[in-house]
Short mmCIF file of C-alpha atoms and ligand atoms in Angstrom, two decimals:
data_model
loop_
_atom_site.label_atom_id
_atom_site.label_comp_id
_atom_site.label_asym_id
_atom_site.label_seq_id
_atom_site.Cartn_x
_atom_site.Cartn_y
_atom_site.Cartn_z
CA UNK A 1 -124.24 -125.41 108.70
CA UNK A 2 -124.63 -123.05 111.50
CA UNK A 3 -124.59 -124.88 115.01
CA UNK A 4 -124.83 -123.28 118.50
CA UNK A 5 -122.58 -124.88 121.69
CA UNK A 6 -123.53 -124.64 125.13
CA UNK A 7 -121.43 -125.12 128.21
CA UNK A 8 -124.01 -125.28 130.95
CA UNK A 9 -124.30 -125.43 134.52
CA UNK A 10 -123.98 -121.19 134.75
CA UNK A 11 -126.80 -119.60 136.91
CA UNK A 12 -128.43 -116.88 134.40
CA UNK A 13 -129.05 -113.13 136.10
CA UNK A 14 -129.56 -109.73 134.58
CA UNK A 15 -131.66 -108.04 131.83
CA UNK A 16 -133.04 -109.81 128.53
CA UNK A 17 -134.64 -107.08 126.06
CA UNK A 18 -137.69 -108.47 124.58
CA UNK A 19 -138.21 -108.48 121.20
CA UNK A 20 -141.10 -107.57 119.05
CA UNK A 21 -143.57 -110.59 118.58
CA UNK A 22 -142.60 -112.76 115.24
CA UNK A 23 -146.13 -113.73 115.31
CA UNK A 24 -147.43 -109.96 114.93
CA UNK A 25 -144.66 -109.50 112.76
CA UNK A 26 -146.14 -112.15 110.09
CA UNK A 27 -149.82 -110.70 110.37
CA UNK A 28 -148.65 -106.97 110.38
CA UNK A 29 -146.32 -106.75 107.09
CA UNK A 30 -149.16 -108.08 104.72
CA UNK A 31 -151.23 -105.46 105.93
CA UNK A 32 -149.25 -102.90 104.12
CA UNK A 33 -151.38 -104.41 100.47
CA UNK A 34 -154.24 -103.14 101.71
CA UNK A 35 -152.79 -99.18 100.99
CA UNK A 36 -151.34 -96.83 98.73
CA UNK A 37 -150.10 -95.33 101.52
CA UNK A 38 -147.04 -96.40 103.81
CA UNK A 39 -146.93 -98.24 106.53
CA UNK A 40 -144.23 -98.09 109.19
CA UNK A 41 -143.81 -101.00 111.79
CA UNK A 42 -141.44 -100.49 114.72
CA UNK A 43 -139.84 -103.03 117.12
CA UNK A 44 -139.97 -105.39 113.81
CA UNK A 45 -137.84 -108.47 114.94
CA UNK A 46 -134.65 -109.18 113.02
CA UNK A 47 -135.48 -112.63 112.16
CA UNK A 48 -135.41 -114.61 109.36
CA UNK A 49 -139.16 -115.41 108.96
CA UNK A 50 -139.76 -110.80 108.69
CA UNK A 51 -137.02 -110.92 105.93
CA UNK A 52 -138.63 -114.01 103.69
CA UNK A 53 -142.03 -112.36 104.15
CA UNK A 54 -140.46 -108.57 103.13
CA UNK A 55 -138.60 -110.66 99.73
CA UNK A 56 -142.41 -112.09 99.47
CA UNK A 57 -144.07 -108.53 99.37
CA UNK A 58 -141.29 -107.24 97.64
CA UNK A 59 -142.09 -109.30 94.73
CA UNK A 60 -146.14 -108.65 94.68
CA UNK A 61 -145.02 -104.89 94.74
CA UNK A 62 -144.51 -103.38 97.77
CA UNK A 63 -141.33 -101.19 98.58
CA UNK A 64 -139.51 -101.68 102.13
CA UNK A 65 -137.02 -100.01 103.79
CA UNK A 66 -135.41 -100.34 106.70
CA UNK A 67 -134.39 -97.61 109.51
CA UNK A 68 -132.56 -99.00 112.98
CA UNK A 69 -133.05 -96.20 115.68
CA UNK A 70 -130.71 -96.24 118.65
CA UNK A 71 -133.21 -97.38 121.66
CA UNK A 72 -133.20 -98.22 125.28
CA UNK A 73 -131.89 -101.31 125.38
CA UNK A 74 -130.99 -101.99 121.83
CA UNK A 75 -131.97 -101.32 118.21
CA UNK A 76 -135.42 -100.44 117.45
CA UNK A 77 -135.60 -101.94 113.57
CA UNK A 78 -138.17 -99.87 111.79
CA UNK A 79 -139.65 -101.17 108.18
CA UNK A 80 -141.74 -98.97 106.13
CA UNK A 81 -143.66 -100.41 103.37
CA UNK A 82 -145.71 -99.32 100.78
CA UNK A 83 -147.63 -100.89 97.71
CA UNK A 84 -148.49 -98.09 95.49
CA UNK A 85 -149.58 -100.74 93.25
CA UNK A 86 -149.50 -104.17 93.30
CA UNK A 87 -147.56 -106.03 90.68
CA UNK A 88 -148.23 -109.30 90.94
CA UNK A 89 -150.76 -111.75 92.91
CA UNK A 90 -148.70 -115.03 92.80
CA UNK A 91 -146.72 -115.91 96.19
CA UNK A 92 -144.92 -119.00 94.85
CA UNK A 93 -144.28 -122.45 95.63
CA UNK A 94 -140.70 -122.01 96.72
CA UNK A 95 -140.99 -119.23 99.14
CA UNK A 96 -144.30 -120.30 100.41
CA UNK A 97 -142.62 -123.99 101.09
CA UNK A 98 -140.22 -121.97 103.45
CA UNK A 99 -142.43 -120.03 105.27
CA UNK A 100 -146.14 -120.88 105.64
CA UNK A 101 -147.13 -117.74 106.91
CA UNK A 102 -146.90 -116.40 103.55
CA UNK A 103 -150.68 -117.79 103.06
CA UNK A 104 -151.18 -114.74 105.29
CA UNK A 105 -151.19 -112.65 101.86
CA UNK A 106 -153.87 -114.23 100.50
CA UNK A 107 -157.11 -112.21 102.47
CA UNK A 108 -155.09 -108.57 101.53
CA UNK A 109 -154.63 -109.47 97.85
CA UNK A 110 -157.89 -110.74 97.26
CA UNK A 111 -159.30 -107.63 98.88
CA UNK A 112 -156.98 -104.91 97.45
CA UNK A 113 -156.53 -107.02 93.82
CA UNK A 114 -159.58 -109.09 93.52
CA UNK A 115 -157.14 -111.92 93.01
CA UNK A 116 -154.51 -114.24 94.13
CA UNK A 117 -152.44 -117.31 93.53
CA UNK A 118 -151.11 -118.68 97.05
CA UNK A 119 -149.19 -121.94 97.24
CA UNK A 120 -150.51 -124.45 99.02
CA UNK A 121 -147.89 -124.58 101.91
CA UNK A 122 -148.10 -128.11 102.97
CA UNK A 123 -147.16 -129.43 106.15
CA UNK A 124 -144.37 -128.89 108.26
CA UNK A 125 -142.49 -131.00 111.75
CA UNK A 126 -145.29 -130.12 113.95
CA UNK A 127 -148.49 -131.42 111.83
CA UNK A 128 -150.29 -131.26 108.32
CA UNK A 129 -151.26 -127.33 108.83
CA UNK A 130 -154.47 -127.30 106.32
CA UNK A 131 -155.77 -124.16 105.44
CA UNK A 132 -159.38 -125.34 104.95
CA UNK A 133 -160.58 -122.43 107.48
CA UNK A 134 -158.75 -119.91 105.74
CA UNK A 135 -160.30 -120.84 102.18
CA UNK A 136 -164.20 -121.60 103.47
CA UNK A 137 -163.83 -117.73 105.08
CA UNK A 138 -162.57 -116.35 102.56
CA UNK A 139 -165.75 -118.19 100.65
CA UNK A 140 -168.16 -116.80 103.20
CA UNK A 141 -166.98 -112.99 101.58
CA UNK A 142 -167.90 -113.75 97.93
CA UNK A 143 -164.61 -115.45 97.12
CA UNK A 144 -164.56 -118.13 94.45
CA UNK A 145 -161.82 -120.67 95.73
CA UNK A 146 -159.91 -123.31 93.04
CA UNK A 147 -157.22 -125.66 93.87
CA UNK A 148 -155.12 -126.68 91.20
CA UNK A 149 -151.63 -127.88 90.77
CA UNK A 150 -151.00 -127.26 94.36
CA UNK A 151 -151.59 -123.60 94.45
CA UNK A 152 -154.95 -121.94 95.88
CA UNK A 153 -156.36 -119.88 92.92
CA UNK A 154 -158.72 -117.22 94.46
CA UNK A 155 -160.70 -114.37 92.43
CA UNK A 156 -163.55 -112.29 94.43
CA UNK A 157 -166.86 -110.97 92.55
CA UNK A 158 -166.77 -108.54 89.86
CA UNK A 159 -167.66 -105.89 92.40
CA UNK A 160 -165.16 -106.85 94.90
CA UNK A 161 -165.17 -108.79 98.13
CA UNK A 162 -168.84 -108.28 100.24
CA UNK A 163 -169.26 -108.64 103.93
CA UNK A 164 -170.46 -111.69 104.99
CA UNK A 165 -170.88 -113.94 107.86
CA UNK A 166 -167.86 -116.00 109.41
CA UNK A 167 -168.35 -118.66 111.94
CA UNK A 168 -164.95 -121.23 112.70
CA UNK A 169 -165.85 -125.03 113.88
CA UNK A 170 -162.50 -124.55 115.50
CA UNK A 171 -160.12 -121.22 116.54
CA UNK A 172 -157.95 -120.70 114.37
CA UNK A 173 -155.05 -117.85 114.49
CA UNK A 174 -154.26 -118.02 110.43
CA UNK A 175 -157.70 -118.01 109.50
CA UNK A 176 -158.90 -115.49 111.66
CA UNK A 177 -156.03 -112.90 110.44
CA UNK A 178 -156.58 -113.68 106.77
CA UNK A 179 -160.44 -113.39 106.84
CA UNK A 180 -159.77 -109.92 108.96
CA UNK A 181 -157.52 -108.64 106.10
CA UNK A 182 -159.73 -109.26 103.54
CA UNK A 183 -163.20 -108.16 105.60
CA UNK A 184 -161.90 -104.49 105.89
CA UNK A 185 -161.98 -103.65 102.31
CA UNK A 186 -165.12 -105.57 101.65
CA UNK A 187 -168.34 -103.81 101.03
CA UNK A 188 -171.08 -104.01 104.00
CA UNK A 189 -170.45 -105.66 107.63
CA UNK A 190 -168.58 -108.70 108.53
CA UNK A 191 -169.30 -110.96 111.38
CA UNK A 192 -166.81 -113.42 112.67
CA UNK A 193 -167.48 -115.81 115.37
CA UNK A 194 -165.39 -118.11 117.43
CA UNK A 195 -162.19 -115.75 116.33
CA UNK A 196 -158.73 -116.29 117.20
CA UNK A 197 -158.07 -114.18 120.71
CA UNK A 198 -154.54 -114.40 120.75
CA UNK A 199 -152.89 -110.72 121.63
CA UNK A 200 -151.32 -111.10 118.00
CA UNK A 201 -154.95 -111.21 116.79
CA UNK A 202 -155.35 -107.32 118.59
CA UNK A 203 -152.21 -106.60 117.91
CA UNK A 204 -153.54 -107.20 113.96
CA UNK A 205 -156.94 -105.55 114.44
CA UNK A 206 -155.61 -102.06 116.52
CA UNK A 207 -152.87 -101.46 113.89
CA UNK A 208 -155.92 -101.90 110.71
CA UNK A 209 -157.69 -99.07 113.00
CA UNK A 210 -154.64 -97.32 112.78
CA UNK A 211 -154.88 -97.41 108.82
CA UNK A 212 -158.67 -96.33 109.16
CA UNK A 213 -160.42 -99.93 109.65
CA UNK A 214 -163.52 -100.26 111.75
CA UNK A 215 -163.73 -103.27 113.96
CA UNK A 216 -165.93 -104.19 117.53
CA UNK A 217 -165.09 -106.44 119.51
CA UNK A 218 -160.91 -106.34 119.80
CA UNK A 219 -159.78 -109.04 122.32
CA UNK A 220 -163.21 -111.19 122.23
CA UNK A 221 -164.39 -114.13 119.81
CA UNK A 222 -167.01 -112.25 117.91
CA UNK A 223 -165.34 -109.51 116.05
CA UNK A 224 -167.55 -107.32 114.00
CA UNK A 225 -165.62 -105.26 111.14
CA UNK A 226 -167.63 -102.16 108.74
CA UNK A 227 -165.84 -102.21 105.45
CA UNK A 228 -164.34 -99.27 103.83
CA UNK A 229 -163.71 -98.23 100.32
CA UNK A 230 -160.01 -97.68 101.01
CA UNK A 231 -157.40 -97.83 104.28
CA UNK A 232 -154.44 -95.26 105.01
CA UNK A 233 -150.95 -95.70 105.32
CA UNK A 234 -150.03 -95.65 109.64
CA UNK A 235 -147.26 -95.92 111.51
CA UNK A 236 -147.55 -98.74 114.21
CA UNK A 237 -145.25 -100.93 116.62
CA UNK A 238 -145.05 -103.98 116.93
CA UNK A 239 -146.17 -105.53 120.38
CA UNK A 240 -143.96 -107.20 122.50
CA UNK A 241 -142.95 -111.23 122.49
CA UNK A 242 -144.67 -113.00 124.07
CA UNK A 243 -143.17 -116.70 123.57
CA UNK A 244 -140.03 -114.92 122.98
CA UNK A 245 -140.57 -113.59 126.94
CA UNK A 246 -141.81 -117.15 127.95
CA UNK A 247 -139.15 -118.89 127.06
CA UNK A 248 -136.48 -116.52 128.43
CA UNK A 249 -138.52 -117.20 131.42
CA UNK A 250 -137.99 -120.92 131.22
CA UNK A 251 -133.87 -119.82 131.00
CA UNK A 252 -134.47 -118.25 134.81
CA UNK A 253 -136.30 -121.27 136.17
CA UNK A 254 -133.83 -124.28 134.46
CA UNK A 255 -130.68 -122.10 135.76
CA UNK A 256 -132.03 -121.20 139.01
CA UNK A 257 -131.26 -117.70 138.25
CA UNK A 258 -133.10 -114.36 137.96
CA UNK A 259 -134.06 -112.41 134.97
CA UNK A 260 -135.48 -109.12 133.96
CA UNK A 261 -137.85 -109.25 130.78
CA UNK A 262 -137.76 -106.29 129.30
CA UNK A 263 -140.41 -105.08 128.02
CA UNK A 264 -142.80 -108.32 128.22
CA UNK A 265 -146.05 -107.30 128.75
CA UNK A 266 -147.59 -109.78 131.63
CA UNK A 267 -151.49 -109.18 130.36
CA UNK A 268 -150.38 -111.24 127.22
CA UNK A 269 -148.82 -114.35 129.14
CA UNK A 270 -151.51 -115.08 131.78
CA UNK A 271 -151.31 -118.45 131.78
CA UNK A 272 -147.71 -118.70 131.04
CA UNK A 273 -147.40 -116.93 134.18
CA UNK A 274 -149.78 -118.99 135.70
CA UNK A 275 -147.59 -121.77 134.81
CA UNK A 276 -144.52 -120.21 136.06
CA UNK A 277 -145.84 -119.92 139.47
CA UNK A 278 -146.82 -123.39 139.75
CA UNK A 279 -144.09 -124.68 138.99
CA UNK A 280 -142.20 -122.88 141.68
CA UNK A 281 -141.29 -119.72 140.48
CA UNK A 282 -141.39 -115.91 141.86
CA UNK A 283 -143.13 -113.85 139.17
CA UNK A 284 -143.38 -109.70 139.35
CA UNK A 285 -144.90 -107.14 137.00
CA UNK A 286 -141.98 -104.63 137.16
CA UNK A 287 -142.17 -100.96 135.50
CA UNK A 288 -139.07 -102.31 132.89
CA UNK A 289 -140.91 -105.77 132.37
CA UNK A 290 -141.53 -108.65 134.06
CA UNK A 291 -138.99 -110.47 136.92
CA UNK A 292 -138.55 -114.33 136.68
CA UNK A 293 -137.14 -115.67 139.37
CA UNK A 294 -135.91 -119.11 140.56
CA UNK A 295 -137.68 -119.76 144.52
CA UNK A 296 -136.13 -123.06 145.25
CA UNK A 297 -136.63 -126.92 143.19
CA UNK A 298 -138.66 -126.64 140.32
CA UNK A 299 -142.07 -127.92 140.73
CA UNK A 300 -144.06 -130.52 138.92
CA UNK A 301 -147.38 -129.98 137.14
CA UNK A 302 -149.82 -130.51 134.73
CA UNK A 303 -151.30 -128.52 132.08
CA UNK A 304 -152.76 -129.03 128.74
CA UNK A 305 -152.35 -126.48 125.87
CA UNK A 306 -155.16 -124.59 124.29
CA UNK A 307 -156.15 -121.39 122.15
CA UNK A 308 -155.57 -118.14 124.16
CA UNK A 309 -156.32 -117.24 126.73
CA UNK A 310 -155.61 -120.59 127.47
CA UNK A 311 -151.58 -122.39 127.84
CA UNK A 312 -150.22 -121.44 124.69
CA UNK A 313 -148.95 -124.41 122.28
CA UNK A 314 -145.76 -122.75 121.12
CA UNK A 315 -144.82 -123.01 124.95
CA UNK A 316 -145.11 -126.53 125.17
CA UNK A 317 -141.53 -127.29 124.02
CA UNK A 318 -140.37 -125.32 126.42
CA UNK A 319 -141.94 -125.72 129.35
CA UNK A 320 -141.20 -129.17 128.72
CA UNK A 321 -137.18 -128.90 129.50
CA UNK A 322 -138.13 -127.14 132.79
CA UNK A 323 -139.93 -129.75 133.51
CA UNK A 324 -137.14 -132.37 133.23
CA UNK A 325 -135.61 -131.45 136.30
CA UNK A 326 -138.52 -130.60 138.47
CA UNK A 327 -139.61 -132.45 141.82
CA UNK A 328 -141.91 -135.20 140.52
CA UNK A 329 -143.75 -136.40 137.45
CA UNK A 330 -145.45 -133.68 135.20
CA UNK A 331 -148.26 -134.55 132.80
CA UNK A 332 -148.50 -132.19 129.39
CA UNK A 333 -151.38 -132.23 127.08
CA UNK A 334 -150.82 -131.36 123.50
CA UNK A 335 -154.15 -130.12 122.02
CA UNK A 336 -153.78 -128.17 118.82
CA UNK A 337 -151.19 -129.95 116.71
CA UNK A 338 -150.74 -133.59 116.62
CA UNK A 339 -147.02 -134.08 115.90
CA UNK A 340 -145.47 -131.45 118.90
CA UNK A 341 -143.26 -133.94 120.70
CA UNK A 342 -140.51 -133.59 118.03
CA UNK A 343 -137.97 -132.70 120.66
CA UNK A 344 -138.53 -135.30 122.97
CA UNK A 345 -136.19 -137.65 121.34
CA UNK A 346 -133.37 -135.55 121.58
CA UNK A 347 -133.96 -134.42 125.37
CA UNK A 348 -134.16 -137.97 126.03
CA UNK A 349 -130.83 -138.79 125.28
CA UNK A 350 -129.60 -135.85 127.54
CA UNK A 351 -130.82 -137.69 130.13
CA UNK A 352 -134.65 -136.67 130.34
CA UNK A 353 -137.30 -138.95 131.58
CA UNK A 354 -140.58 -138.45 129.42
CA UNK A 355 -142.99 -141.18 127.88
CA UNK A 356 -145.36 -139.68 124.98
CA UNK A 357 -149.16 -141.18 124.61
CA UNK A 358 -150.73 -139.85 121.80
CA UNK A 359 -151.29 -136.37 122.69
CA UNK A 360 -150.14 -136.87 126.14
CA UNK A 361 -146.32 -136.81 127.53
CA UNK A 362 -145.14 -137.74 131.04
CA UNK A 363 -142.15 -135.97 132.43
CA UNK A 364 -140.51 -137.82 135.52
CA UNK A 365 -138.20 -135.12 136.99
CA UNK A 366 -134.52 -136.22 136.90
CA UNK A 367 -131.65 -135.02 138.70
CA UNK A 368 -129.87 -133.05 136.67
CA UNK A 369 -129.55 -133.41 132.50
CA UNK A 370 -126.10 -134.26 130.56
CA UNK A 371 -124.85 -132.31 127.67
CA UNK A 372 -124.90 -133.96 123.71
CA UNK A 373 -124.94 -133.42 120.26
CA UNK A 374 -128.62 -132.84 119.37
CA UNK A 375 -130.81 -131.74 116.26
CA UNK A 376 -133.25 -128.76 116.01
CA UNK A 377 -136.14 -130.05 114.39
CA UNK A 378 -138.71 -127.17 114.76
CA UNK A 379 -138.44 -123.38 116.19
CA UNK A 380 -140.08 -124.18 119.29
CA UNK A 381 -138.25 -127.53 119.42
CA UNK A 382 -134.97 -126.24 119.20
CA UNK A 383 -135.35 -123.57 122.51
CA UNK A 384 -135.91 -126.13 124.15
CA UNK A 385 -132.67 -127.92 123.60
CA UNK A 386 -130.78 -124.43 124.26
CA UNK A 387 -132.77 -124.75 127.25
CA UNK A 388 -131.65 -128.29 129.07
CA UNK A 389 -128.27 -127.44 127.49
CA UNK A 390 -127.84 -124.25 129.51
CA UNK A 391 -128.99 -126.86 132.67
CA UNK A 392 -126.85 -130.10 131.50
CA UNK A 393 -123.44 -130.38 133.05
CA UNK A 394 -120.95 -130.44 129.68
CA UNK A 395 -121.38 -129.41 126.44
CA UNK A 396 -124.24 -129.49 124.43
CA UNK A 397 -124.19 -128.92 120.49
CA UNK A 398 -127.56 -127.68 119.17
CA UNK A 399 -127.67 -128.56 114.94
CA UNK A 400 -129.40 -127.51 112.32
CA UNK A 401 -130.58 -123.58 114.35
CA UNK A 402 -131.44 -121.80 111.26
CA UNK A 403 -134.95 -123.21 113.26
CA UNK A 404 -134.08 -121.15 115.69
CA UNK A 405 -133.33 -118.32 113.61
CA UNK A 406 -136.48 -117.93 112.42
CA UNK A 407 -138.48 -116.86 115.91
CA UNK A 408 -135.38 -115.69 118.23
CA UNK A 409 -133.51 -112.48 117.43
CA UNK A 410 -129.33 -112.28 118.86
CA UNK A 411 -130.34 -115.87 120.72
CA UNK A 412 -126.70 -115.90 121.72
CA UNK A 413 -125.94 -112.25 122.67
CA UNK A 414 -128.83 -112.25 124.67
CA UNK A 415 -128.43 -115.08 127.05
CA UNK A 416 -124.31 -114.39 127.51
CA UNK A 417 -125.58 -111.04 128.56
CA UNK A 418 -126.62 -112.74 131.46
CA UNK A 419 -124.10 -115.21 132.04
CA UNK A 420 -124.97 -118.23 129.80
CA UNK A 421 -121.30 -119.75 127.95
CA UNK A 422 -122.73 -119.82 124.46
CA UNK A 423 -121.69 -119.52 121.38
CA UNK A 424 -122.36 -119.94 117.36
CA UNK A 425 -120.14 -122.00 115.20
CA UNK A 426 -120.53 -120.70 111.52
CA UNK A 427 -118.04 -123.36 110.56
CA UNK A 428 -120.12 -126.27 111.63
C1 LIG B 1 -150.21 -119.73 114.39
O1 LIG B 1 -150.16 -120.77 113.44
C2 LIG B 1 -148.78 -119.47 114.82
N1 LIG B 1 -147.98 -119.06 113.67
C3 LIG B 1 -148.19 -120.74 115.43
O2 LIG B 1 -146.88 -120.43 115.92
C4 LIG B 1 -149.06 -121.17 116.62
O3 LIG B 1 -148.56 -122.38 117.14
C5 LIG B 1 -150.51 -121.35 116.16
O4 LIG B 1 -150.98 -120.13 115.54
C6 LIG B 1 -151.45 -121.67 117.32
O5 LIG B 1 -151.38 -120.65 118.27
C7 LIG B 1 -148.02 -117.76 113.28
O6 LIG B 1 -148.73 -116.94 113.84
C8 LIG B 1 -147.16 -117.39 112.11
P1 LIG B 1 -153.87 -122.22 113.71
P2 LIG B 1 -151.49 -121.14 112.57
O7 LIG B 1 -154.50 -121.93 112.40
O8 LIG B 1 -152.24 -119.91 112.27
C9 LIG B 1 -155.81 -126.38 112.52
C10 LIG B 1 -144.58 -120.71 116.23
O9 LIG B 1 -143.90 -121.58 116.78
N2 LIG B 1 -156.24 -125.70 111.28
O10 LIG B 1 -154.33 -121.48 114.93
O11 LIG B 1 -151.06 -121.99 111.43
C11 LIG B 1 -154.30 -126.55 112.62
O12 LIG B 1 -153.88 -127.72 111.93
C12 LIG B 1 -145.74 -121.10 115.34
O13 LIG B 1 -144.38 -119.47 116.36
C13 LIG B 1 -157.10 -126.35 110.41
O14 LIG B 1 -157.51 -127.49 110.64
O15 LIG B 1 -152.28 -122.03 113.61
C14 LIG B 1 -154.08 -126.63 114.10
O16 LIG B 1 -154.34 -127.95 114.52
C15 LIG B 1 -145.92 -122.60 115.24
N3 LIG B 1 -157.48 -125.71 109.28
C16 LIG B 1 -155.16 -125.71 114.68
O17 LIG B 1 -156.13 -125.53 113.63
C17 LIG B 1 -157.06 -124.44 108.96
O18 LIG B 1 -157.47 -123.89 107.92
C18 LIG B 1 -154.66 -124.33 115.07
O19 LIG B 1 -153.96 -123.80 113.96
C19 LIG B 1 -156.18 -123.79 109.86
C20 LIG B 1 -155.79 -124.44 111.02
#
């Protein structure tokens, strides 16, 4: 079992490249059933959640190959796919179990095939994940919806998928992509309300332009979409990460240091930013990326997380080990899943002071955090135990990271680039 050791204490300083976004990633690749043609994505993460979902597509029918192309600052991965047909319409049980964003296939193959068979993905560390938003939209477009055996059995109308009108009770990123999917090859106009805003969400909805998709609205809650009888193959890349940058960010501020993100793109982490600056921090929008940099003690503060453009929830985590050694008591308010405190536990016993209430955790800055054994429980989770270890004085041994794996491409290479004493032990 692969574990990662930390000897912390190092101020980081230097350049971090910036992957592409995992979360685009996920929503991007299924987009390649809704063509004939081929679709290329660049600045396609190498992570472990983009290779599970190419196996997935690879077994409905779609071909993939990859092309790395020297870049600035590193290898630009390219994947082109293409589904000349499609093969088969079941994503099964055991990959689905692995990776719930395989549901994310269900919108395109009901739209391109008329038909799918999606595992129900059940639950994972964080909460109970239903897909009950995802199913009633799909509904709202002409779908008829059975659960049976613990697999979502889905067949649109004779004629195909119709437009229809889409309106969520609560934002939802999932739902929103896989109703999008599935609305651009259905016949007439689809309205969705109260949509998903996140940048991944635009990200989704400029690169389904790019294969000949009409939508209004890009970036807002109401998105309006004009079906089509058919999309074209495109070639798109995949925006930068934003979580990916945030955390890196985090890095700076726990190791007093100063760190270029390259390539992070500061209009999609407003309120990361935002959140950055409060808590002490010297932010700048540079030409290469953005600048994070350490301005004396970390500050406290208090922030609750909510649906963009709002604090995001996957930066909870980490904004949580910052937090351990600011000036003071911070108060952090987790609103969209109801089981994110997973890696409290273990940053308690390096020596954090934090009390969870229900949704709500207290973080009483401490002086300075002590280096363990600890266990990865969830992606987010996990970064931020590499984060207090890179603070803790000793050694800190992070278990179980094929968590981290799945959302953080060359975690290792990246941070002793700029000075962090890390390493992976393959032997664990
Ligand atoms: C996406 O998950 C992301 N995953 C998550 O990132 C992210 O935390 C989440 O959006 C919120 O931003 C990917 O993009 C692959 P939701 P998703 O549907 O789509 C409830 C990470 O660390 N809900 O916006 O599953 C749900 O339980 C991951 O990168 C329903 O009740 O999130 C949650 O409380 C973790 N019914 C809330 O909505 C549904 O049908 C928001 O979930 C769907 C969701």
């Amino acid at each position: 079992m692969d574990r990662i050791i930390i000897r912390g204490g190092r101020r980081l300083s230097g350049t971090v490249p910036i992957s592409g976004a995992k979360n685009a990633a996920l929503t991007l690749l299924p987009c390649a059933l809704l063509t004939d043609g081929r679709l290329t994505l660049s600045n396609l993460p190498r992570l472990a959640d983009v290779d599970s979902f190419g196996h997935l597509l690879n077994g409905l029918g779609v071909s993939t190959t990859i092309a790395g192309a020297k870049a600035a600052g590193g290898i630009d991965r390219a994947m082109t796919l293409q589904a000349e047909a499609i093969v088969s319409t079941l994503a099964p049980y055991d990959i689905v179990r692995k990776m719930r964003a395989s549901i994310l296939v269900l919108g395109p193959l009901l739209a391109r095939a008329g038909e799918a068979t999606v595992s129900l993905p059940g639950g994972c560390a964080i909460g109970n994940r239903p897909i009950d938003l995802h199913l009633k939209a799909l509904e709202a477009l002409g779908a008829e919806i059975e659960l049976a055996a613990g697999y979502v059995k889905a067949v649109a109308p004779r004629g195909g998928l119709r437009g229809g009108r889409v309106t969520f009770p609560i934002v939802s990123v999932g739902a929103t992509e896989n109703v999008l999917m599935a609305a651009v090859l259905a016949a007439g106009e689809t309205l969705i309300e109260n949509a998903a805003r996140e940048p991944e969400i635009s990200d989704l909805c400029r690169c389904l332009v790019a294969m000949g998709a009409e939508i209004e609205g890009i970036g807002t809650e109401s998105l309006l979409v004009q079906g089509k009888a058919a999309l074209h193959g495109a070639d798109y890349r995949v925006m930068p990460d934003r979580i990916e940058a945030g955390s890196y960010a985090c890095a700076a501020a726990i190791t007093g240091g100063d760190l270029l993100l390259e390539g992070a793109r500061a209009e999609d982490m407003g309120a990361i930013i935002a959140g950055l600056v409060e808590a002490g921090l010297t932010v700048t929008d540079e030409a290469g990326g953005l600048r994070v940099a350490a301005d004396g003690p970390i500050r406290a503060l208090s922030l609750s997380t909510a649906p963009f453009p709002a604090f995001p929830t996957d930066m909870q985590a980490q904004f949580m080990a910052m937090l351990a050694l600011a000036d003071g008591a911070s108060v952090l308010t987790e609103t969209i899943f109801e089981n994110r405190y997973m890696h409290v536990p273990e940053l308690t016993r390096m020596g954090a002071d934090i009390e969870v209430r229900g949704r709500t955790a207290i973080v009483r800055g401490v002086k300075g955090l002590v280096g363990a054994p600890v266990m990865a429980t969830d992606l987010r989770a996990s970064m931020s135990l590499v984060l207090a270890g890179l603070a803790a004085t000793g050694e800190t041994e992070v278990l179980r990271i094929y968590h981290l794996d799945r959302g953080y491409e060359r975690l290792e290479e990246k941070l002793s680039a700029v000075g962090a004493d890390i390493e992976r032990d393959s032997d664990g």
